[in-house]
mmCIF file of C-alpha atoms in Angstrom:
data_model
loop_
_atom_site.group_PDB
_atom_site.id
_atom_site.type_symbol
_atom_site.label_atom_id
_atom_site.label_comp_id
_atom_site.label_asym_id
_atom_site.label_seq_id
_atom_site.Cartn_x
_atom_site.Cartn_y
_atom_site.Cartn_z
ATOM 1 C CA MET A 7 189.733 -170.918 56.353
ATOM 2 C CA GLY A 8 189.394 -168.318 59.421
ATOM 3 C CA ILE A 9 187.295 -165.256 59.769
ATOM 4 C CA ALA A 10 188.773 -162.707 57.384
ATOM 5 C CA VAL A 11 186.182 -160.036 58.596
ATOM 6 C CA GLY A 12 183.574 -160.627 61.588
ATOM 7 C CA ALA A 13 180.803 -158.119 61.250
ATOM 8 C CA ILE A 14 178.178 -156.740 63.949
ATOM 9 C CA ALA A 15 175.091 -155.435 62.722
ATOM 10 C CA ASP A 16 172.537 -153.343 64.421
ATOM 11 C CA ASP A 17 169.541 -154.876 63.012
ATOM 12 C CA PHE A 18 168.414 -157.966 61.149
ATOM 13 C CA THR A 19 167.492 -156.713 57.790
ATOM 14 C CA GLY A 20 170.745 -154.601 57.865
ATOM 15 C CA ALA A 21 172.559 -157.756 58.397
ATOM 16 C CA THR A 22 171.003 -159.598 55.258
ATOM 17 C CA ASP A 23 171.976 -156.458 53.296
ATOM 18 C CA LEU A 24 175.613 -156.741 54.148
ATOM 19 C CA ALA A 25 175.567 -160.668 53.848
ATOM 20 C CA GLY A 26 174.150 -160.474 50.515
ATOM 21 C CA LEU A 27 176.530 -158.012 49.348
ATOM 22 C CA LEU A 28 179.490 -159.750 50.598
ATOM 23 C CA ALA A 29 177.974 -163.078 48.999
ATOM 24 C CA ARG A 30 178.295 -161.590 45.716
ATOM 25 C CA SER A 31 182.090 -162.400 45.842
ATOM 26 C CA GLY A 32 181.560 -165.996 45.720
ATOM 27 C CA TYR A 33 183.101 -166.850 49.180
ATOM 28 C CA PRO A 34 181.042 -168.359 52.125
ATOM 29 C CA VAL A 35 178.854 -165.897 54.237
ATOM 30 C CA SER A 36 177.401 -166.967 57.442
ATOM 31 C CA LEU A 37 174.486 -164.935 59.173
ATOM 32 C CA ARG A 38 173.995 -165.783 62.798
ATOM 33 C CA ILE A 39 170.756 -164.558 64.419
ATOM 34 C CA GLY A 40 171.453 -162.890 67.512
ATOM 35 C CA LEU A 41 174.312 -163.653 69.988
ATOM 36 C CA PRO A 42 175.678 -166.944 69.644
ATOM 37 C CA ARG A 43 174.447 -169.051 72.483
ATOM 38 C CA GLU A 44 176.955 -170.029 75.271
ATOM 39 C CA GLY A 45 178.459 -173.627 74.656
ATOM 40 C CA GLU A 46 176.569 -173.827 71.433
ATOM 41 C CA ASP A 47 178.749 -175.547 68.597
ATOM 42 C CA ALA A 48 179.890 -172.847 66.303
ATOM 43 C CA GLY A 49 179.806 -175.119 63.357
ATOM 44 C CA GLU A 50 181.666 -174.490 60.209
ATOM 45 C CA ILE A 51 183.219 -170.778 60.376
ATOM 46 C CA SER A 52 183.140 -168.858 57.160
ATOM 47 C CA PRO A 53 185.341 -166.430 56.075
ATOM 48 C CA PHE A 54 182.846 -163.647 56.459
ATOM 49 C CA GLU A 55 180.799 -164.091 59.814
ATOM 50 C CA ILE A 56 177.859 -161.554 60.578
ATOM 51 C CA ILE A 57 176.092 -161.278 63.876
ATOM 52 C CA ALA A 58 172.910 -159.784 63.693
ATOM 53 C CA LEU A 59 171.529 -158.058 66.642
ATOM 54 C CA LYS A 60 168.556 -155.702 67.239
ATOM 55 C CA CYS A 61 170.138 -153.117 68.831
ATOM 56 C CA ARG A 62 169.462 -149.955 66.783
ATOM 57 C CA THR A 63 167.007 -148.148 68.972
ATOM 58 C CA THR A 64 167.728 -150.274 72.703
ATOM 59 C CA ALA A 65 169.106 -148.354 75.462
ATOM 60 C CA VAL A 66 172.622 -147.521 74.894
ATOM 61 C CA LYS A 67 173.977 -149.814 77.723
ATOM 62 C CA SER A 68 171.974 -152.606 76.283
ATOM 63 C CA ALA A 69 173.249 -151.962 72.796
ATOM 64 C CA VAL A 70 177.121 -151.629 73.978
ATOM 65 C CA SER A 71 176.741 -154.807 76.112
ATOM 66 C CA GLU A 72 175.555 -157.131 73.185
ATOM 67 C CA THR A 73 177.824 -155.581 70.776
ATOM 68 C CA ARG A 74 180.777 -156.267 73.217
ATOM 69 C CA GLN A 75 179.717 -159.883 73.461
ATOM 70 C CA ALA A 76 179.388 -159.971 69.765
ATOM 71 C CA LEU A 77 182.917 -158.830 69.396
ATOM 72 C CA ALA A 78 184.305 -161.226 72.162
ATOM 73 C CA TRP A 79 182.739 -164.191 70.311
ATOM 74 C CA LEU A 80 184.191 -163.319 66.747
ATOM 75 C CA ARG A 81 187.745 -162.665 68.189
ATOM 76 C CA ALA A 82 187.618 -165.825 69.918
ATOM 77 C CA HIS A 83 186.996 -167.552 66.607
ATOM 78 C CA GLY A 84 189.821 -165.800 65.031
ATOM 79 C CA ALA A 85 188.538 -162.447 63.597
ATOM 80 C CA ASP A 86 190.959 -159.628 63.856
ATOM 81 C CA ARG A 87 189.035 -157.453 61.297
ATOM 82 C CA ILE A 88 185.807 -156.079 62.767
ATOM 83 C CA TYR A 89 183.011 -154.249 60.825
ATOM 84 C CA TRP A 90 180.282 -152.326 62.566
ATOM 85 C CA LYS A 91 177.198 -152.206 60.325
ATOM 86 C CA TYR A 92 174.512 -149.615 60.533
ATOM 87 C CA CYS A 93 171.732 -148.294 58.366
ATOM 88 C CA SER A 94 172.595 -146.752 55.280
ATOM 89 C CA THR A 95 170.531 -143.848 56.479
ATOM 90 C CA PHE A 96 172.402 -143.425 59.722
ATOM 91 C CA ASP A 97 169.589 -143.563 61.742
ATOM 92 C CA SER A 98 169.709 -143.851 65.393
ATOM 93 C CA THR A 99 168.425 -142.456 68.564
ATOM 94 C CA GLN A 100 169.646 -138.975 69.547
ATOM 95 C CA LYS A 101 172.120 -140.467 72.071
ATOM 96 C CA GLY A 102 173.265 -143.372 70.137
ATOM 97 C CA ASN A 103 173.554 -146.248 69.137
ATOM 98 C CA ILE A 104 176.245 -145.844 66.492
ATOM 99 C CA GLY A 105 178.459 -143.607 68.085
ATOM 100 C CA PRO A 106 178.670 -145.345 71.677
ATOM 101 C CA VAL A 107 179.070 -148.821 70.224
ATOM 102 C CA ALA A 108 181.704 -147.679 67.975
ATOM 103 C CA GLU A 109 183.877 -146.132 70.842
ATOM 104 C CA ALA A 110 183.241 -149.476 73.002
ATOM 105 C CA LEU A 111 184.386 -151.477 70.048
ATOM 106 C CA MET A 112 187.405 -149.274 69.430
ATOM 107 C CA ALA A 113 188.451 -149.531 73.124
ATOM 108 C CA ASP A 114 188.235 -153.379 73.236
ATOM 109 C CA LEU A 115 189.982 -153.408 70.143
ATOM 110 C CA GLY A 116 192.764 -151.036 71.034
ATOM 111 C CA ALA A 117 191.838 -148.707 67.977
ATOM 112 C CA THR A 118 192.765 -145.127 67.987
ATOM 113 C CA GLN A 119 190.856 -144.011 65.110
ATOM 114 C CA THR A 120 187.571 -145.298 62.852
ATOM 115 C CA ILE A 121 185.662 -144.111 60.043
ATOM 116 C CA TYR A 122 182.031 -143.714 59.497
ATOM 117 C CA CYS A 123 180.622 -144.439 55.580
ATOM 118 C CA PRO A 124 177.020 -145.290 55.370
ATOM 119 C CA ALA A 125 177.117 -144.331 51.835
ATOM 120 C CA PHE A 126 175.313 -146.991 49.359
ATOM 121 C CA PRO A 127 175.281 -145.424 46.020
ATOM 122 C CA GLU A 128 173.659 -148.307 44.176
ATOM 123 C CA ASN A 129 170.569 -147.710 46.528
ATOM 124 C CA GLY A 130 170.708 -143.982 45.946
ATOM 125 C CA ARG A 131 172.505 -143.038 49.422
ATOM 126 C CA ALA A 132 175.566 -140.633 49.199
ATOM 127 C CA ILE A 133 177.502 -138.568 51.336
ATOM 128 C CA PHE A 134 178.752 -134.985 50.236
ATOM 129 C CA MET A 135 180.965 -132.586 52.280
ATOM 130 C CA GLY A 136 179.511 -134.782 55.509
ATOM 131 C CA HIS A 137 175.872 -134.458 54.452
ATOM 132 C CA LEU A 138 173.932 -137.593 53.676
ATOM 133 C CA PHE A 139 171.639 -137.675 50.817
ATOM 134 C CA VAL A 140 168.595 -140.131 49.869
ATOM 135 C CA GLY A 141 168.621 -139.837 46.204
ATOM 136 C CA GLU A 142 168.792 -136.079 45.409
ATOM 137 C CA GLN A 143 167.132 -135.278 48.821
ATOM 138 C CA PRO A 144 169.093 -134.460 51.954
ATOM 139 C CA LEU A 145 168.403 -136.670 54.681
ATOM 140 C CA ASP A 146 166.235 -134.283 56.869
ATOM 141 C CA GLU A 147 164.121 -133.823 53.566
ATOM 142 C CA SER A 148 163.603 -137.372 52.545
ATOM 143 C CA PRO A 149 160.663 -139.726 53.941
ATOM 144 C CA MET A 150 163.491 -140.390 56.824
ATOM 145 C CA LYS A 151 162.377 -137.277 58.447
ATOM 146 C CA ASP A 152 159.002 -139.125 59.178
ATOM 147 C CA HIS A 153 160.336 -142.262 60.637
ATOM 148 C CA PRO A 154 158.241 -143.518 63.525
ATOM 149 C CA LEU A 155 161.276 -144.806 65.620
ATOM 150 C CA THR A 156 164.169 -142.799 64.571
ATOM 151 C CA PRO A 157 163.171 -139.685 62.526
ATOM 152 C CA MET A 158 166.132 -137.851 61.055
ATOM 153 C CA ARG A 159 165.910 -134.172 61.149
ATOM 154 C CA ASP A 160 169.572 -133.169 60.097
ATOM 155 C CA SER A 161 171.665 -134.369 57.177
ATOM 156 C CA SER A 162 175.179 -133.380 58.766
ATOM 157 C CA LEU A 163 176.606 -136.639 59.899
ATOM 158 C CA VAL A 164 179.237 -134.754 61.703
ATOM 159 C CA ARG A 165 176.567 -133.011 63.647
ATOM 160 C CA LEU A 166 174.686 -136.155 64.222
ATOM 161 C CA LEU A 167 177.745 -138.193 65.402
ATOM 162 C CA ALA A 168 179.318 -135.642 67.610
ATOM 163 C CA PRO A 169 176.851 -135.578 70.679
ATOM 164 C CA GLN A 170 177.181 -139.591 70.593
ATOM 165 C CA VAL A 171 180.884 -139.725 71.273
ATOM 166 C CA LYS A 172 183.631 -138.513 73.422
ATOM 167 C CA GLY A 173 186.047 -138.382 70.874
ATOM 168 C CA LYS A 174 186.384 -135.375 68.363
ATOM 169 C CA VAL A 175 184.805 -135.750 64.949
ATOM 170 C CA GLY A 176 186.086 -134.930 61.812
ATOM 171 C CA LEU A 177 185.429 -135.078 57.779
ATOM 172 C CA ALA A 178 187.587 -136.309 55.133
ATOM 173 C CA ASN A 179 185.355 -134.832 52.088
ATOM 174 C CA ARG A 180 184.847 -136.092 48.370
ATOM 175 C CA LEU A 181 187.796 -133.843 47.109
ATOM 176 C CA VAL A 182 190.255 -135.887 49.450
ATOM 177 C CA VAL A 183 188.481 -139.346 48.392
ATOM 178 C CA ALA A 184 188.529 -138.293 44.605
ATOM 179 C CA ARG A 185 192.493 -138.070 44.653
ATOM 180 C CA GLY A 186 192.717 -141.652 45.749
ATOM 181 C CA VAL A 187 194.001 -144.170 48.652
ATOM 182 C CA ALA A 188 197.080 -142.447 49.318
ATOM 183 C CA ALA A 189 195.397 -138.808 49.828
ATOM 184 C CA LEU A 190 192.693 -140.151 52.068
ATOM 185 C CA LYS A 191 195.475 -142.202 54.227
ATOM 186 C CA ALA A 192 197.192 -139.060 54.565
ATOM 187 C CA ARG A 193 194.077 -137.055 55.610
ATOM 188 C CA LEU A 194 193.328 -139.685 58.064
ATOM 189 C CA SER A 195 196.848 -139.465 59.734
ATOM 190 C CA ALA A 196 196.533 -135.716 59.818
ATOM 191 C CA LEU A 197 193.370 -135.857 61.655
ATOM 192 C CA GLN A 198 194.654 -138.354 64.027
ATOM 193 C CA ALA A 199 197.660 -136.375 64.726
ATOM 194 C CA GLU A 200 195.053 -133.419 65.572
ATOM 195 C CA GLY A 201 193.542 -135.916 68.008
ATOM 196 C CA THR A 202 190.354 -136.721 65.895
ATOM 197 C CA SER A 203 189.339 -140.471 66.359
ATOM 198 C CA HIS A 204 185.805 -140.549 64.431
ATOM 199 C CA VAL A 205 186.054 -139.680 60.635
ATOM 200 C CA ILE A 206 183.091 -139.152 58.440
ATOM 201 C CA VAL A 207 184.182 -139.941 54.909
ATOM 202 C CA ASP A 208 182.464 -138.974 51.807
ATOM 203 C CA ALA A 209 181.243 -141.211 49.027
ATOM 204 C CA VAL A 210 179.124 -140.678 46.015
ATOM 205 C CA ALA A 211 179.891 -143.524 43.964
ATOM 206 C CA ASP A 212 181.006 -147.191 44.185
ATOM 207 C CA GLU A 213 184.462 -146.169 42.898
ATOM 208 C CA ASP A 214 184.785 -143.923 46.055
ATOM 209 C CA LEU A 215 184.024 -146.713 48.099
ATOM 210 C CA ALA A 216 186.793 -149.050 46.718
ATOM 211 C CA VAL A 217 189.382 -146.019 47.568
ATOM 212 C CA ILE A 218 187.797 -145.649 51.023
ATOM 213 C CA ALA A 219 187.979 -149.748 51.680
ATOM 214 C CA GLU A 220 191.647 -149.809 50.369
ATOM 215 C CA ALA A 221 192.722 -147.055 52.312
ATOM 216 C CA VAL A 222 191.245 -148.227 55.684
ATOM 217 C CA LEU A 223 191.986 -152.183 55.092
ATOM 218 C CA ASP A 224 194.238 -152.364 58.019
ATOM 219 C CA LEU A 225 192.168 -150.437 60.602
ATOM 220 C CA PRO A 226 190.957 -152.885 63.306
ATOM 221 C CA LEU A 227 187.567 -151.344 63.315
ATOM 222 C CA ILE A 228 185.744 -150.384 60.060
ATOM 223 C CA THR A 229 182.169 -148.642 60.638
ATOM 224 C CA GLY A 230 179.664 -148.036 57.617
ATOM 225 C CA GLY A 231 176.643 -149.303 55.865
ATOM 226 C CA SER A 232 176.643 -152.407 54.032
ATOM 227 C CA ALA A 233 178.119 -150.827 50.575
ATOM 228 C CA LEU A 234 181.665 -150.042 52.010
ATOM 229 C CA ALA A 235 182.207 -153.930 52.681
ATOM 230 C CA MET A 236 181.547 -154.846 49.149
ATOM 231 C CA PRO A 237 185.270 -154.295 48.084
ATOM 232 C CA LEU A 238 186.722 -156.097 51.181
ATOM 233 C CA PRO A 239 186.923 -159.700 49.711
ATOM 234 C CA ARG A 240 188.658 -158.636 46.515
ATOM 235 C CA LEU A 241 191.108 -156.527 48.527
ATOM 236 C CA LEU A 242 191.833 -159.268 50.936
ATOM 237 C CA ALA A 243 192.187 -161.944 48.340
ATOM 238 C CA ALA A 244 194.772 -159.748 46.799
ATOM 239 C CA ALA A 245 196.736 -159.446 49.928
ATOM 240 C CA GLY A 246 196.457 -163.083 50.577
ATOM 241 C CA ARG A 247 194.241 -163.027 53.331
ATOM 242 C CA LEU A 248 191.749 -165.222 51.658
ATOM 243 C CA THR A 249 192.918 -168.650 50.356
ATOM 244 C CA ALA A 250 190.113 -170.448 48.873
ATOM 245 C CA GLU A 251 186.837 -169.944 47.126
ATOM 246 C CA ASN A 252 183.728 -171.856 47.295
ATOM 247 C CA GLY A 253 181.812 -170.839 44.386
ATOM 248 C CA GLU A 254 178.392 -169.556 43.807
ATOM 249 C CA PHE A 255 175.805 -170.633 46.910
ATOM 250 C CA SER A 256 173.507 -173.612 45.696
ATOM 251 C CA ALA A 257 170.115 -172.695 47.203
ATOM 252 C CA PRO A 258 167.894 -175.507 48.576
ATOM 253 C CA ARG A 259 164.557 -176.082 46.934
ATOM 254 C CA VAL A 260 161.754 -174.724 49.218
ATOM 255 C CA ALA A 261 158.423 -176.367 49.093
ATOM 256 C CA GLY A 262 155.416 -175.192 50.967
ATOM 257 C CA GLY A 263 153.220 -171.869 50.828
ATOM 258 C CA GLN A 264 154.346 -168.257 50.972
ATOM 259 C CA ILE A 265 153.501 -164.852 52.700
ATOM 260 C CA VAL A 266 154.475 -161.269 53.384
ATOM 261 C CA LEU A 267 154.650 -159.882 56.675
ATOM 262 C CA SER A 268 155.350 -156.247 56.790
ATOM 263 C CA GLY A 269 155.776 -154.058 59.847
ATOM 264 C CA SER A 270 157.728 -151.436 58.158
ATOM 265 C CA CYS A 271 156.323 -148.003 57.625
ATOM 266 C CA SER A 272 158.489 -146.604 55.159
ATOM 267 C CA ALA A 273 157.762 -144.963 52.036
ATOM 268 C CA MET A 274 158.787 -147.680 49.853
ATOM 269 C CA THR A 275 157.320 -150.255 51.686
ATOM 270 C CA ARG A 276 154.049 -148.540 51.514
ATOM 271 C CA LYS A 277 154.111 -148.390 47.672
ATOM 272 C CA GLN A 278 155.171 -152.218 47.804
ATOM 273 C CA VAL A 279 152.347 -153.159 50.174
ATOM 274 C CA ALA A 280 149.905 -150.923 47.839
ATOM 275 C CA SER A 281 151.325 -153.083 44.711
ATOM 276 C CA TYR A 282 151.228 -156.382 46.020
ATOM 277 C CA SER A 283 147.788 -155.903 47.342
ATOM 278 C CA GLU A 284 146.526 -155.586 43.728
ATOM 279 C CA SER A 285 147.322 -159.630 43.168
ATOM 280 C CA ALA A 286 147.298 -160.762 46.782
ATOM 281 C CA THR A 287 144.776 -161.353 49.425
ATOM 282 C CA SER A 288 145.526 -159.209 52.344
ATOM 283 C CA PHE A 289 145.072 -158.371 56.174
ATOM 284 C CA ARG A 290 145.796 -155.319 57.805
ATOM 285 C CA LEU A 291 147.010 -155.218 61.485
ATOM 286 C CA ASP A 292 145.862 -151.893 63.424
ATOM 287 C CA PRO A 293 148.109 -151.221 66.635
ATOM 288 C CA LEU A 294 145.166 -149.941 68.630
ATOM 289 C CA GLN A 295 142.800 -153.026 67.833
ATOM 290 C CA LEU A 296 145.888 -155.282 68.401
ATOM 291 C CA SER A 297 146.357 -153.683 71.873
ATOM 292 C CA SER A 298 143.019 -154.693 73.309
ATOM 293 C CA GLU A 299 141.878 -157.868 71.257
ATOM 294 C CA GLY A 300 145.074 -159.336 70.228
ATOM 295 C CA ILE A 301 145.534 -161.288 66.796
ATOM 296 C CA ALA A 302 142.481 -163.410 66.910
ATOM 297 C CA GLU A 303 140.803 -161.958 63.985
ATOM 298 C CA ALA A 304 144.017 -161.989 61.919
ATOM 299 C CA SER A 305 144.741 -165.449 63.024
ATOM 300 C CA ALA A 306 141.127 -166.784 61.730
ATOM 301 C CA TRP A 307 142.051 -164.951 58.620
ATOM 302 C CA LEU A 308 144.985 -166.859 58.059
ATOM 303 C CA LYS A 309 143.507 -170.266 58.731
ATOM 304 C CA THR A 310 141.025 -169.687 55.770
ATOM 305 C CA GLN A 311 143.786 -168.918 53.295
ATOM 306 C CA ALA A 312 145.514 -171.463 51.082
ATOM 307 C CA PRO A 313 149.065 -171.949 51.796
ATOM 308 C CA ASP A 314 150.257 -171.430 48.091
ATOM 309 C CA ALA A 315 148.170 -168.391 47.548
ATOM 310 C CA PRO A 316 149.864 -164.819 47.620
ATOM 311 C CA LYS A 317 148.915 -163.193 50.935
ATOM 312 C CA LEU A 318 150.019 -160.147 52.977
ATOM 313 C CA ILE A 319 149.798 -159.415 56.623
ATOM 314 C CA TYR A 320 150.695 -155.942 57.358
ATOM 315 C CA ALA A 321 150.884 -152.972 59.648
ATOM 316 C CA THR A 322 152.317 -150.609 57.211
ATOM 317 C CA ALA A 323 150.643 -147.370 57.438
ATOM 318 C CA GLU A 324 150.847 -143.661 56.667
ATOM 319 C CA PRO A 325 152.939 -141.413 58.945
ATOM 320 C CA GLU A 326 149.718 -139.926 60.245
ATOM 321 C CA ASP A 327 148.259 -143.002 61.315
ATOM 322 C CA VAL A 328 151.202 -144.256 62.757
ATOM 323 C CA ARG A 329 151.434 -140.876 65.024
ATOM 324 C CA ARG A 330 148.013 -141.462 66.031
ATOM 325 C CA ALA A 331 148.685 -144.887 67.103
ATOM 326 C CA GLN A 332 151.901 -143.718 68.867
ATOM 327 C CA GLU A 333 149.805 -140.967 70.863
ATOM 328 C CA VAL A 334 147.566 -143.496 72.243
ATOM 329 C CA LEU A 335 149.778 -146.519 73.059
ATOM 330 C CA GLY A 336 153.415 -144.360 73.278
ATOM 331 C CA VAL A 337 155.997 -144.935 70.888
ATOM 332 C CA GLN A 338 157.621 -148.159 72.177
ATOM 333 C CA GLN A 339 154.223 -150.024 72.744
ATOM 334 C CA ALA A 340 152.859 -149.282 69.489
ATOM 335 C CA GLY A 341 155.715 -150.853 67.834
ATOM 336 C CA GLU A 342 155.868 -153.689 70.090
ATOM 337 C CA VAL A 343 152.466 -154.829 69.795
ATOM 338 C CA VAL A 344 152.957 -154.985 66.079
ATOM 339 C CA GLU A 345 155.931 -157.083 66.302
ATOM 340 C CA GLN A 346 154.464 -159.351 68.550
ATOM 341 C CA ALA A 347 151.467 -160.006 66.683
ATOM 342 C CA LEU A 348 153.567 -160.665 63.332
ATOM 343 C CA ALA A 349 156.034 -162.896 65.109
ATOM 344 C CA ALA A 350 152.949 -164.899 66.542
ATOM 345 C CA LEU A 351 151.345 -164.910 62.968
ATOM 346 C CA ALA A 352 154.764 -165.911 61.550
ATOM 347 C CA ARG A 353 154.662 -169.013 63.913
ATOM 348 C CA GLU A 354 151.344 -169.923 63.095
ATOM 349 C CA ALA A 355 152.075 -169.283 59.384
ATOM 350 C CA PHE A 356 154.831 -172.059 59.646
ATOM 351 C CA ASP A 357 152.452 -174.438 61.494
ATOM 352 C CA LEU A 358 150.123 -173.878 58.821
ATOM 353 C CA GLY A 359 152.667 -175.307 56.095
ATOM 354 C CA ILE A 360 154.299 -171.838 54.991
ATOM 355 C CA ARG A 361 158.021 -172.310 54.297
ATOM 356 C CA ARG A 362 158.747 -169.388 52.215
ATOM 357 C CA PHE A 363 158.553 -165.808 54.032
ATOM 358 C CA VAL A 364 159.136 -162.239 52.817
ATOM 359 C CA VAL A 365 159.349 -159.975 55.951
ATOM 360 C CA ALA A 366 159.671 -156.150 55.615
ATOM 361 C CA GLY A 367 161.262 -153.981 58.162
ATOM 362 C CA GLY A 368 164.177 -154.554 60.627
ATOM 363 C CA GLU A 369 162.015 -154.804 64.044
ATOM 364 C CA THR A 370 159.694 -156.959 62.255
ATOM 365 C CA ALA A 371 162.440 -159.474 60.908
ATOM 366 C CA GLY A 372 163.987 -159.644 64.309
ATOM 367 C CA ALA A 373 160.687 -160.648 65.905
ATOM 368 C CA VAL A 374 159.930 -163.217 63.164
ATOM 369 C CA THR A 375 163.354 -164.869 63.183
ATOM 370 C CA SER A 376 163.082 -165.091 67.081
ATOM 371 C CA ALA A 377 159.621 -166.465 67.005
ATOM 372 C CA LEU A 378 160.641 -169.300 64.428
ATOM 373 C CA GLY A 379 163.581 -170.110 66.323
ATOM 374 C CA VAL A 380 166.208 -169.140 63.775
ATOM 375 C CA HIS A 381 169.857 -168.724 64.628
ATOM 376 C CA ARG A 382 171.724 -169.025 61.456
ATOM 377 C CA LEU A 383 170.993 -168.273 57.986
ATOM 378 C CA SER A 384 172.769 -169.051 54.840
ATOM 379 C CA VAL A 385 172.806 -166.540 52.212
ATOM 380 C CA GLY A 386 171.841 -166.818 48.395
ATOM 381 C CA ARG A 387 171.228 -164.678 45.504
ATOM 382 C CA GLU A 388 170.010 -161.180 45.933
ATOM 383 C CA ILE A 389 166.407 -160.028 44.864
ATOM 384 C CA ALA A 390 167.106 -156.475 44.889
ATOM 385 C CA PRO A 391 170.457 -154.568 45.767
ATOM 386 C CA GLY A 392 171.086 -155.647 49.558
ATOM 387 C CA VAL A 393 168.204 -157.832 49.805
ATOM 388 C CA PRO A 394 169.173 -161.544 49.323
ATOM 389 C CA TRP A 395 167.195 -164.635 49.694
ATOM 390 C CA THR A 396 168.273 -166.592 52.972
ATOM 391 C CA PHE A 397 167.660 -170.138 54.094
ATOM 392 C CA ALA A 398 167.508 -171.876 57.383
ATOM 393 C CA GLN A 399 166.335 -175.041 58.886
ATOM 394 C CA ILE A 400 163.199 -174.991 61.174
ATOM 395 C CA ASP A 401 162.241 -178.113 62.801
ATOM 396 C CA GLY A 402 164.076 -180.206 60.021
ATOM 397 C CA GLU A 403 162.724 -178.344 57.163
ATOM 398 C CA ALA A 404 164.077 -175.870 54.868
ATOM 399 C CA VAL A 405 162.561 -172.298 54.888
ATOM 400 C CA ALA A 406 163.428 -169.360 52.634
ATOM 401 C CA MET A 407 163.341 -166.058 54.052
ATOM 402 C CA ALA A 408 163.949 -162.480 52.411
ATOM 403 C CA LEU A 409 164.487 -159.896 55.100
ATOM 404 C CA LYS A 410 164.011 -156.410 53.870
ATOM 405 C CA SER A 411 164.871 -153.101 55.097
ATOM 406 C CA GLY A 412 162.162 -150.790 54.740
ATOM 407 C CA ASN A 413 163.278 -148.388 51.763
ATOM 408 C CA PHE A 414 164.996 -151.159 49.730
ATOM 409 C CA GLY A 415 163.747 -152.810 46.384
ATOM 410 C CA VAL A 416 161.383 -151.488 44.109
ATOM 411 C CA GLU A 417 157.550 -151.116 44.022
ATOM 412 C CA THR A 418 157.090 -154.945 42.569
ATOM 413 C CA PHE A 419 159.613 -156.356 45.254
ATOM 414 C CA PHE A 420 157.475 -158.670 46.953
ATOM 415 C CA GLY A 421 156.127 -160.401 43.760
ATOM 416 C CA ASP A 422 159.553 -159.971 42.489
ATOM 417 C CA ALA A 423 160.965 -162.300 45.209
ATOM 418 C CA PHE A 424 158.597 -165.120 45.033
ATOM 419 C CA ARG A 425 159.196 -165.386 41.426
ATOM 420 C CA GLN A 426 162.876 -165.344 41.798
ATOM 421 C CA LEU A 427 162.625 -168.060 44.472
ATOM 422 C CA GLU A 428 160.480 -170.357 42.211
ATOM 423 C CA GLY A 429 162.883 -169.894 39.360
ATOM 424 C CA ALA A 430 165.905 -170.631 41.221
#
């Protein structure tokens, strides 16, 4: 079976989000961490291959280079339909990287038009008249306005995307989508005739996503959040482009202890940390202390904890505390010291016998998987919409990892994750 869809994700938790939704179909999903290494055996190729990069907030030139390399690998292994996945809150830097990457991929694929649809109704992300909502709040009034790396101060996706791309940006609104596949195709064709190569598409419900996915199925490049990819397995199977099912993934039994590592400062992760701290022992990382003293205190604490006991190491903090650290260290350095600390502690946890990891935050997930030497993950059951358990082999041992985007999951997510794994 060849690659039916080759996907490139701009961070690691977003990649697992996409993988979990595609895995609902029963088809095999392979998640590769970072660019596949030159000369590395690709192993068995899955119909859905996802390459997880860490390029959401990197320099535009670097992000474009990495995603083009990922595209080249996917095409070399038979993918002719590409999905560029970014966050359902469309968060990015002012100059990118969503738009510049999309234009680079379009150029390599010879595509003249693509769409942008980060909607994820199941998780409360909706687009109406080109404006992105988080629950009932416009994006710029939601907690995303205080994101420490990518604060979102505008809810208009047209206005957000326009400065990032050279081509013209247009809108296919909810009134068009509600009229069905033919109406949306006609709108896209009309916009293309006007020279519009980048089209924001509204979606407020899963039914809208089904219409959009069918209308754009034959585009060489589709861009969006993870939810827009959900209808693709069904549509490709109906078109005869998927020919075999593997059935439901059978998760391995993972022995060993457990730990939560949280670097996200999102509103939901703050609630999850508070909830889990009521039943787990915890250690808070202070970026200012880390910058001068390193992880010695956290490391000593970790060594005193029983591997199987519920435990949490976190840098999660309130927005004012994050700003204070950024003022002293700088935005980039404040994030990097936390990522480096959590990565080192993850490796130490593994050496202490811990094999079950819950990791909160895209940047943190990238640092942790890199530190553990994880290059490929198999995808299991979802704990919450968009957050599956995934499994890897590290030094010959099975390891379970839940890589959670900051605002995903309910307040009891950390405990729920381990309870589900124990009952698998």
